[in-house]
mmCIF file of N, CA and C in Angstrom:
data_model
loop_
_atom_site.group_PDB
_atom_site.id
_atom_site.type_symbol
_atom_site.label_atom_id
_atom_site.label_comp_id
_atom_site.label_asym_id
_atom_site.label_seq_id
_atom_site.Cartn_x
_atom_site.Cartn_y
_atom_site.Cartn_z
ATOM 1 N N UNK A 12 -76.292 -30.751 -46.826
ATOM 2 C CA UNK A 12 -75.411 -30.124 -45.750
ATOM 3 C C UNK A 12 -74.745 -28.927 -46.425
ATOM 4 N N UNK A 13 -74.825 -27.713 -45.885
ATOM 5 C CA UNK A 13 -74.140 -26.546 -46.270
ATOM 6 C C UNK A 13 -72.639 -26.469 -45.928
ATOM 7 N N UNK A 14 -71.803 -25.654 -46.541
ATOM 8 C CA UNK A 14 -70.356 -25.609 -46.163
ATOM 9 C C UNK A 14 -70.177 -25.159 -44.631
ATOM 10 N N UNK A 15 -71.037 -24.283 -44.073
ATOM 11 C CA UNK A 15 -70.954 -24.045 -42.782
ATOM 12 C C UNK A 15 -71.263 -25.166 -41.785
ATOM 13 N N UNK A 16 -72.139 -25.979 -42.081
ATOM 14 C CA UNK A 16 -72.545 -27.046 -41.343
ATOM 15 C C UNK A 16 -71.329 -28.128 -41.486
ATOM 16 N N UNK A 17 -70.737 -28.213 -42.524
ATOM 17 C CA UNK A 17 -69.667 -29.217 -43.030
ATOM 18 C C UNK A 17 -68.501 -28.735 -41.994
ATOM 19 N N UNK A 18 -68.189 -27.537 -42.040
ATOM 20 C CA UNK A 18 -66.966 -26.977 -41.289
ATOM 21 C C UNK A 18 -67.163 -27.125 -39.725
ATOM 22 N N UNK A 19 -68.336 -27.153 -39.168
ATOM 23 C CA UNK A 19 -68.527 -27.305 -37.831
ATOM 24 C C UNK A 19 -68.680 -28.665 -37.408
ATOM 25 N N UNK A 20 -69.111 -29.469 -38.428
ATOM 26 C CA UNK A 20 -69.232 -30.976 -37.947
ATOM 27 C C UNK A 20 -67.759 -31.557 -38.095
ATOM 28 N N UNK A 21 -67.051 -30.896 -39.011
ATOM 29 C CA UNK A 21 -65.632 -31.570 -39.131
ATOM 30 C C UNK A 21 -64.852 -31.452 -37.907
ATOM 31 N N UNK A 22 -65.139 -30.273 -37.059
ATOM 32 C CA UNK A 22 -64.386 -30.011 -35.947
ATOM 33 C C UNK A 22 -64.714 -30.689 -34.596
ATOM 34 N N UNK A 23 -65.948 -31.143 -34.675
ATOM 35 C CA UNK A 23 -66.582 -31.807 -33.606
ATOM 36 C C UNK A 23 -66.187 -33.322 -33.663
ATOM 37 N N UNK A 24 -66.022 -33.780 -32.436
ATOM 38 C CA UNK A 24 -65.570 -35.227 -32.399
ATOM 39 C C UNK A 24 -66.817 -35.944 -31.913
ATOM 40 N N UNK A 25 -67.146 -37.240 -32.410
ATOM 41 C CA UNK A 25 -68.297 -38.014 -31.922
ATOM 42 C C UNK A 25 -67.921 -38.384 -30.476
ATOM 43 N N UNK A 26 -69.150 -38.363 -29.739
ATOM 44 C CA UNK A 26 -69.159 -38.870 -28.379
ATOM 45 C C UNK A 26 -69.994 -40.126 -28.381
ATOM 46 N N UNK A 27 -69.652 -41.074 -27.406
ATOM 47 C CA UNK A 27 -70.615 -42.196 -27.119
ATOM 48 C C UNK A 27 -71.972 -41.684 -26.819
ATOM 49 N N UNK A 28 -72.971 -42.423 -27.131
ATOM 50 C CA UNK A 28 -74.334 -41.950 -26.974
ATOM 51 C C UNK A 28 -74.696 -41.830 -25.363
ATOM 52 N N UNK A 29 -74.004 -42.504 -24.557
ATOM 53 C CA UNK A 29 -74.379 -42.612 -22.962
ATOM 54 C C UNK A 29 -73.442 -41.585 -22.433
ATOM 55 N N UNK A 30 -72.581 -40.833 -22.946
ATOM 56 C CA UNK A 30 -71.605 -39.881 -22.429
ATOM 57 C C UNK A 30 -71.979 -38.457 -22.881
ATOM 58 N N UNK A 31 -72.209 -37.525 -22.006
ATOM 59 C CA UNK A 31 -72.224 -36.182 -22.485
ATOM 60 C C UNK A 31 -71.120 -35.589 -22.674
ATOM 61 N N UNK A 32 -70.960 -34.611 -23.738
ATOM 62 C CA UNK A 32 -69.781 -33.836 -24.169
ATOM 63 C C UNK A 32 -69.457 -32.817 -23.066
ATOM 64 N N UNK A 33 -68.412 -32.864 -22.412
ATOM 65 C CA UNK A 33 -67.827 -31.848 -21.489
ATOM 66 C C UNK A 33 -67.636 -30.488 -22.297
ATOM 67 N N UNK A 34 -68.335 -29.287 -21.941
ATOM 68 C CA UNK A 34 -68.220 -28.125 -22.662
ATOM 69 C C UNK A 34 -66.731 -27.458 -22.499
ATOM 70 N N UNK A 35 -66.105 -27.891 -21.481
ATOM 71 C CA UNK A 35 -64.655 -27.302 -21.312
ATOM 72 C C UNK A 35 -63.544 -28.134 -22.070
ATOM 73 N N UNK A 36 -63.885 -29.220 -22.650
ATOM 74 C CA UNK A 36 -62.930 -29.835 -23.515
ATOM 75 C C UNK A 36 -62.838 -29.246 -24.969
ATOM 76 N N UNK A 37 -61.765 -29.366 -25.377
ATOM 77 C CA UNK A 37 -61.615 -28.820 -26.808
ATOM 78 C C UNK A 37 -60.644 -29.744 -27.654
ATOM 79 N N UNK A 38 -61.194 -30.272 -28.822
ATOM 80 C CA UNK A 38 -60.454 -31.034 -29.465
ATOM 81 C C UNK A 38 -59.381 -30.432 -30.397
ATOM 82 N N UNK A 39 -58.184 -30.872 -30.534
ATOM 83 C CA UNK A 39 -57.294 -30.259 -31.546
ATOM 84 C C UNK A 39 -57.422 -30.799 -32.769
ATOM 85 N N UNK A 40 -57.652 -30.084 -33.656
ATOM 86 C CA UNK A 40 -57.747 -30.512 -35.159
ATOM 87 C C UNK A 40 -56.494 -30.052 -35.775
ATOM 88 N N UNK A 41 -56.268 -30.546 -36.927
ATOM 89 C CA UNK A 41 -55.082 -30.314 -37.631
ATOM 90 C C UNK A 41 -55.069 -28.882 -37.981
ATOM 91 N N UNK A 42 -56.231 -28.064 -38.224
ATOM 92 C CA UNK A 42 -56.194 -26.789 -38.419
ATOM 93 C C UNK A 42 -55.945 -25.991 -37.338
ATOM 94 N N UNK A 43 -56.213 -26.351 -36.003
ATOM 95 C CA UNK A 43 -55.864 -25.529 -34.700
ATOM 96 C C UNK A 43 -54.401 -25.802 -34.569
ATOM 97 N N UNK A 44 -53.896 -26.946 -34.825
ATOM 98 C CA UNK A 44 -52.427 -27.164 -34.503
ATOM 99 C C UNK A 44 -51.470 -26.453 -35.597
ATOM 100 N N UNK A 45 -52.082 -26.255 -36.687
ATOM 101 C CA UNK A 45 -51.337 -25.385 -37.780
ATOM 102 C C UNK A 45 -51.343 -23.941 -37.414
ATOM 103 N N UNK A 46 -52.571 -23.485 -36.875
ATOM 104 C CA UNK A 46 -52.617 -22.044 -36.418
ATOM 105 C C UNK A 46 -51.688 -21.922 -35.197
ATOM 106 N N UNK A 47 -51.562 -22.789 -34.312
ATOM 107 C CA UNK A 47 -50.669 -22.538 -33.156
ATOM 108 C C UNK A 47 -49.343 -22.648 -33.578
ATOM 109 N N UNK A 48 -49.036 -23.517 -34.477
ATOM 110 C CA UNK A 48 -47.560 -23.654 -35.085
ATOM 111 C C UNK A 48 -47.113 -22.213 -35.598
ATOM 112 N N UNK A 49 -48.155 -21.746 -36.472
ATOM 113 C CA UNK A 49 -47.790 -20.481 -37.141
ATOM 114 C C UNK A 49 -47.594 -19.473 -36.026
ATOM 115 N N UNK A 50 -48.478 -19.336 -35.190
ATOM 116 C CA UNK A 50 -48.216 -18.269 -34.174
ATOM 117 C C UNK A 50 -47.006 -18.328 -33.368
ATOM 118 N N UNK A 51 -46.624 -19.523 -32.901
ATOM 119 C CA UNK A 51 -45.270 -19.802 -32.441
ATOM 120 C C UNK A 51 -44.158 -19.335 -33.206
ATOM 121 N N UNK A 52 -44.232 -19.559 -34.591
ATOM 122 C CA UNK A 52 -43.160 -19.170 -35.331
ATOM 123 C C UNK A 52 -43.179 -17.589 -35.482
ATOM 124 N N UNK A 53 -44.275 -16.975 -35.528
ATOM 125 C CA UNK A 53 -44.387 -15.515 -35.648
ATOM 126 C C UNK A 53 -43.790 -14.791 -34.296
ATOM 127 N N UNK A 54 -44.212 -15.330 -33.113
ATOM 128 C CA UNK A 54 -43.698 -15.093 -31.979
ATOM 129 C C UNK A 54 -42.116 -15.032 -31.872
ATOM 130 N N UNK A 55 -41.551 -16.151 -32.329
ATOM 131 C CA UNK A 55 -40.014 -16.135 -32.498
ATOM 132 C C UNK A 55 -39.471 -15.160 -33.459
ATOM 133 N N UNK A 56 -40.108 -14.912 -34.602
ATOM 134 C CA UNK A 56 -39.747 -13.957 -35.407
ATOM 135 C C UNK A 56 -39.756 -12.715 -34.951
ATOM 136 N N UNK A 57 -40.859 -12.333 -34.195
ATOM 137 C CA UNK A 57 -41.048 -10.945 -33.581
ATOM 138 C C UNK A 57 -39.998 -10.805 -32.524
ATOM 139 N N UNK A 58 -39.657 -11.727 -31.671
ATOM 140 C CA UNK A 58 -38.667 -11.513 -30.697
ATOM 141 C C UNK A 58 -37.346 -11.249 -31.387
ATOM 142 N N UNK A 59 -37.083 -12.058 -32.396
ATOM 143 C CA UNK A 59 -35.709 -11.624 -33.145
ATOM 144 C C UNK A 59 -35.632 -10.345 -33.810
ATOM 145 N N UNK A 60 -36.870 -9.937 -34.242
ATOM 146 C CA UNK A 60 -36.925 -8.545 -34.882
ATOM 147 C C UNK A 60 -36.764 -7.556 -33.844
ATOM 148 N N UNK A 61 -37.353 -7.684 -32.748
ATOM 149 C CA UNK A 61 -37.166 -6.668 -31.478
ATOM 150 C C UNK A 61 -35.716 -6.618 -31.217
ATOM 151 N N UNK A 62 -34.960 -7.819 -31.048
ATOM 152 C CA UNK A 62 -33.549 -8.014 -30.680
ATOM 153 C C UNK A 62 -32.713 -7.193 -31.733
ATOM 154 N N UNK A 63 -32.992 -7.478 -33.074
ATOM 155 C CA UNK A 63 -32.138 -6.593 -33.940
ATOM 156 C C UNK A 63 -32.394 -5.165 -33.994
ATOM 157 N N UNK A 64 -33.711 -4.815 -33.708
ATOM 158 C CA UNK A 64 -34.027 -3.414 -33.667
ATOM 159 C C UNK A 64 -33.346 -2.710 -32.524
ATOM 160 N N UNK A 65 -33.180 -3.369 -31.334
ATOM 161 C CA UNK A 65 -32.570 -2.857 -30.036
ATOM 162 C C UNK A 65 -31.099 -2.798 -30.361
ATOM 163 N N UNK A 66 -30.603 -3.862 -30.972
ATOM 164 C CA UNK A 66 -29.059 -3.584 -31.277
ATOM 165 C C UNK A 66 -28.665 -2.629 -32.259
ATOM 166 N N UNK A 67 -29.601 -2.343 -33.196
ATOM 167 C CA UNK A 67 -29.377 -1.252 -34.289
ATOM 168 C C UNK A 67 -29.512 0.199 -33.538
ATOM 169 N N UNK A 68 -30.432 0.206 -32.695
ATOM 170 C CA UNK A 68 -30.733 1.311 -31.745
ATOM 171 C C UNK A 68 -29.389 1.635 -30.856
ATOM 172 N N UNK A 69 -28.959 0.656 -30.305
ATOM 173 C CA UNK A 69 -27.758 0.827 -29.582
ATOM 174 C C UNK A 69 -26.514 1.242 -30.371
ATOM 175 N N UNK A 70 -26.432 0.698 -31.637
ATOM 176 C CA UNK A 70 -25.346 1.207 -32.582
ATOM 177 C C UNK A 70 -25.577 2.653 -32.869
ATOM 178 N N UNK A 71 -26.782 3.055 -33.119
ATOM 179 C CA UNK A 71 -26.948 4.434 -33.539
ATOM 180 C C UNK A 71 -26.729 5.475 -32.416
ATOM 181 N N UNK A 72 -26.993 4.950 -31.213
ATOM 182 C CA UNK A 72 -26.632 5.764 -29.992
ATOM 183 C C UNK A 72 -25.234 6.016 -29.887
ATOM 184 N N UNK A 73 -24.409 4.918 -30.057
ATOM 185 C CA UNK A 73 -23.072 4.953 -29.976
ATOM 186 C C UNK A 73 -22.502 6.084 -31.068
ATOM 187 N N UNK A 74 -23.091 6.100 -32.348
ATOM 188 C CA UNK A 74 -22.534 6.866 -33.500
ATOM 189 C C UNK A 74 -22.871 8.331 -33.043
ATOM 190 N N UNK A 75 -24.122 8.457 -32.277
ATOM 191 C CA UNK A 75 -24.380 9.820 -31.953
ATOM 192 C C UNK A 75 -23.300 10.369 -30.744
ATOM 193 N N UNK A 76 -22.977 9.409 -30.080
ATOM 194 C CA UNK A 76 -22.090 9.797 -29.016
ATOM 195 C C UNK A 76 -20.621 9.780 -29.211
ATOM 196 N N UNK A 77 -20.388 9.340 -30.522
ATOM 197 C CA UNK A 77 -18.999 9.372 -30.945
ATOM 198 C C UNK A 77 -18.246 10.571 -30.873
ATOM 199 N N UNK A 78 -18.660 11.744 -31.414
ATOM 200 C CA UNK A 78 -18.073 13.160 -31.207
ATOM 201 C C UNK A 78 -17.785 13.397 -29.852
ATOM 202 N N UNK A 79 -18.699 13.197 -28.859
ATOM 203 C CA UNK A 79 -18.466 13.543 -27.635
ATOM 204 C C UNK A 79 -17.448 12.614 -26.984
ATOM 205 N N UNK A 80 -17.380 11.342 -27.218
ATOM 206 C CA UNK A 80 -16.395 10.450 -26.826
ATOM 207 C C UNK A 80 -15.000 10.966 -27.349
ATOM 208 N N UNK A 81 -14.961 11.316 -28.592
ATOM 209 C CA UNK A 81 -13.474 11.920 -29.056
ATOM 210 C C UNK A 81 -13.099 13.071 -28.368
ATOM 211 N N UNK A 82 -14.029 14.079 -28.030
ATOM 212 C CA UNK A 82 -13.485 15.122 -27.052
ATOM 213 C C UNK A 82 -13.109 14.636 -25.905
ATOM 214 N N UNK A 83 -13.992 13.768 -25.330
ATOM 215 C CA UNK A 83 -13.389 13.222 -23.998
ATOM 216 C C UNK A 83 -12.047 12.599 -24.074
ATOM 217 N N UNK A 84 -11.675 11.790 -25.128
ATOM 218 C CA UNK A 84 -10.504 11.060 -25.335
ATOM 219 C C UNK A 84 -9.331 12.114 -25.423
ATOM 220 N N UNK A 85 -9.799 13.113 -26.197
ATOM 221 C CA UNK A 85 -8.582 14.163 -26.411
ATOM 222 C C UNK A 85 -8.311 14.905 -25.106
ATOM 223 N N UNK A 86 -9.253 15.070 -24.403
ATOM 224 C CA UNK A 86 -9.033 15.765 -22.994
ATOM 225 C C UNK A 86 -8.198 14.945 -22.060
ATOM 226 N N UNK A 87 -8.636 13.599 -22.216
ATOM 227 C CA UNK A 87 -8.024 12.696 -21.307
ATOM 228 C C UNK A 87 -6.519 12.400 -21.767
ATOM 229 N N UNK A 88 -6.366 12.352 -22.894
ATOM 230 C CA UNK A 88 -4.864 12.263 -23.475
ATOM 231 C C UNK A 88 -4.013 13.542 -22.944
ATOM 232 N N UNK A 89 -4.714 14.616 -23.199
ATOM 233 C CA UNK A 89 -3.923 15.876 -22.586
ATOM 234 C C UNK A 89 -3.533 15.739 -21.127
ATOM 235 N N UNK A 90 -4.459 15.250 -20.341
ATOM 236 C CA UNK A 90 -4.261 15.070 -18.818
ATOM 237 C C UNK A 90 -3.234 13.976 -18.715
ATOM 238 N N UNK A 91 -3.236 12.855 -19.437
ATOM 239 C CA UNK A 91 -2.297 11.808 -19.260
ATOM 240 C C UNK A 91 -0.668 12.289 -19.466
ATOM 241 N N UNK A 92 -0.771 13.132 -20.711
ATOM 242 C CA UNK A 92 0.675 13.747 -21.094
ATOM 243 C C UNK A 92 1.108 14.604 -20.040
ATOM 244 N N UNK A 93 0.153 15.387 -19.509
ATOM 245 C CA UNK A 93 0.640 16.391 -18.473
ATOM 246 C C UNK A 93 0.885 15.678 -17.010
ATOM 247 N N UNK A 94 -0.030 14.787 -16.711
ATOM 248 C CA UNK A 94 0.203 14.340 -15.393
ATOM 249 C C UNK A 94 0.712 12.850 -15.242
ATOM 250 N N UNK A 95 0.699 12.120 -16.375
ATOM 251 C CA UNK A 95 1.215 10.841 -16.277
ATOM 252 C C UNK A 95 -0.239 9.963 -16.199
ATOM 253 N N UNK A 96 -0.196 8.721 -16.432
ATOM 254 C CA UNK A 96 -1.228 7.818 -16.345
ATOM 255 C C UNK A 96 -1.572 7.536 -14.892
ATOM 256 N N UNK A 97 -2.882 7.895 -14.483
ATOM 257 C CA UNK A 97 -3.399 7.580 -13.218
ATOM 258 C C UNK A 97 -4.445 6.399 -13.204
ATOM 259 N N UNK A 98 -4.715 5.830 -12.154
ATOM 260 C CA UNK A 98 -5.829 4.748 -12.160
ATOM 261 C C UNK A 98 -6.976 5.213 -12.513
ATOM 262 N N UNK A 99 -7.429 6.523 -12.210
ATOM 263 C CA UNK A 99 -8.649 7.125 -12.506
ATOM 264 C C UNK A 99 -8.874 7.221 -14.036
ATOM 265 N N UNK A 100 -7.635 7.423 -14.730
ATOM 266 C CA UNK A 100 -7.613 7.493 -16.317
ATOM 267 C C UNK A 100 -8.013 6.187 -16.928
ATOM 268 N N UNK A 101 -7.628 5.176 -16.214
ATOM 269 C CA UNK A 101 -7.985 3.804 -16.871
ATOM 270 C C UNK A 101 -9.458 3.631 -16.802
ATOM 271 N N UNK A 102 -9.977 3.913 -15.651
ATOM 272 C CA UNK A 102 -11.456 3.730 -15.451
ATOM 273 C C UNK A 102 -12.302 4.727 -16.620
ATOM 274 N N UNK A 103 -11.841 5.965 -16.836
ATOM 275 C CA UNK A 103 -12.344 6.861 -17.759
ATOM 276 C C UNK A 103 -12.063 6.285 -19.115
ATOM 277 N N UNK A 104 -11.039 5.932 -19.442
ATOM 278 C CA UNK A 104 -10.800 5.351 -20.746
ATOM 279 C C UNK A 104 -11.593 4.226 -21.149
ATOM 280 N N UNK A 105 -11.908 3.233 -20.306
ATOM 281 C CA UNK A 105 -12.889 2.268 -20.631
ATOM 282 C C UNK A 105 -14.323 2.837 -20.836
ATOM 283 N N UNK A 106 -14.748 3.989 -20.029
ATOM 284 C CA UNK A 106 -16.035 4.302 -20.295
ATOM 285 C C UNK A 106 -16.216 5.070 -21.683
ATOM 286 N N UNK A 107 -14.972 5.825 -22.140
ATOM 287 C CA UNK A 107 -14.942 6.559 -23.308
ATOM 288 C C UNK A 107 -15.006 5.455 -24.367
ATOM 289 N N UNK A 108 -14.247 4.437 -24.309
ATOM 290 C CA UNK A 108 -14.282 3.289 -25.469
ATOM 291 C C UNK A 108 -15.580 2.624 -25.632
ATOM 292 N N UNK A 109 -16.311 2.634 -24.591
ATOM 293 C CA UNK A 109 -17.745 1.866 -24.667
ATOM 294 C C UNK A 109 -18.593 2.842 -25.359
ATOM 295 N N UNK A 110 -18.355 4.101 -25.398
ATOM 296 C CA UNK A 110 -19.118 5.144 -26.250
ATOM 297 C C UNK A 110 -18.837 5.280 -27.663
ATOM 298 N N UNK A 111 -17.655 4.634 -27.837
ATOM 299 C CA UNK A 111 -17.230 4.678 -29.377
ATOM 300 C C UNK A 111 -17.963 3.599 -30.214
ATOM 301 N N UNK A 112 -18.257 3.830 -31.589
ATOM 302 C CA UNK A 112 -18.853 2.983 -32.398
ATOM 303 C C UNK A 112 -17.873 1.776 -32.475
ATOM 304 N N UNK A 113 -18.521 0.685 -32.794
ATOM 305 C CA UNK A 113 -17.575 -0.673 -32.605
ATOM 306 C C UNK A 113 -16.506 -0.684 -33.654
ATOM 307 N N UNK A 114 -16.717 -0.091 -34.923
ATOM 308 C CA UNK A 114 -15.654 0.023 -35.919
ATOM 309 C C UNK A 114 -14.622 0.938 -35.630
ATOM 310 N N UNK A 115 -14.672 1.941 -34.781
ATOM 311 C CA UNK A 115 -13.741 2.816 -34.415
ATOM 312 C C UNK A 115 -13.002 2.554 -33.018
ATOM 313 N N UNK A 116 -13.655 1.818 -32.182
ATOM 314 C CA UNK A 116 -13.031 1.503 -30.921
ATOM 315 C C UNK A 116 -11.985 0.397 -31.012
#
């Protein structure tokens, strides 16, 4: 028996002599289960990597928008000093703070 024959015969399950093997059934071997387990773990790791990448991308976007947010904040402060605090200023201030990097907000 060659190694190729041994590999295929190890994956086949014996069937009773009077019963035909259904071509649509597939027997789970330890190797098959190990492969599926590895694929599930890799899928979880990939999802986590994508989540981390998206979070890093969002942080970088905030750092790029930081100077613009500072300019908007300076303009808003001048308006508040001139006109007093208005309800529209509160909404704009929230938007500006969302654009600041987390360590500066």
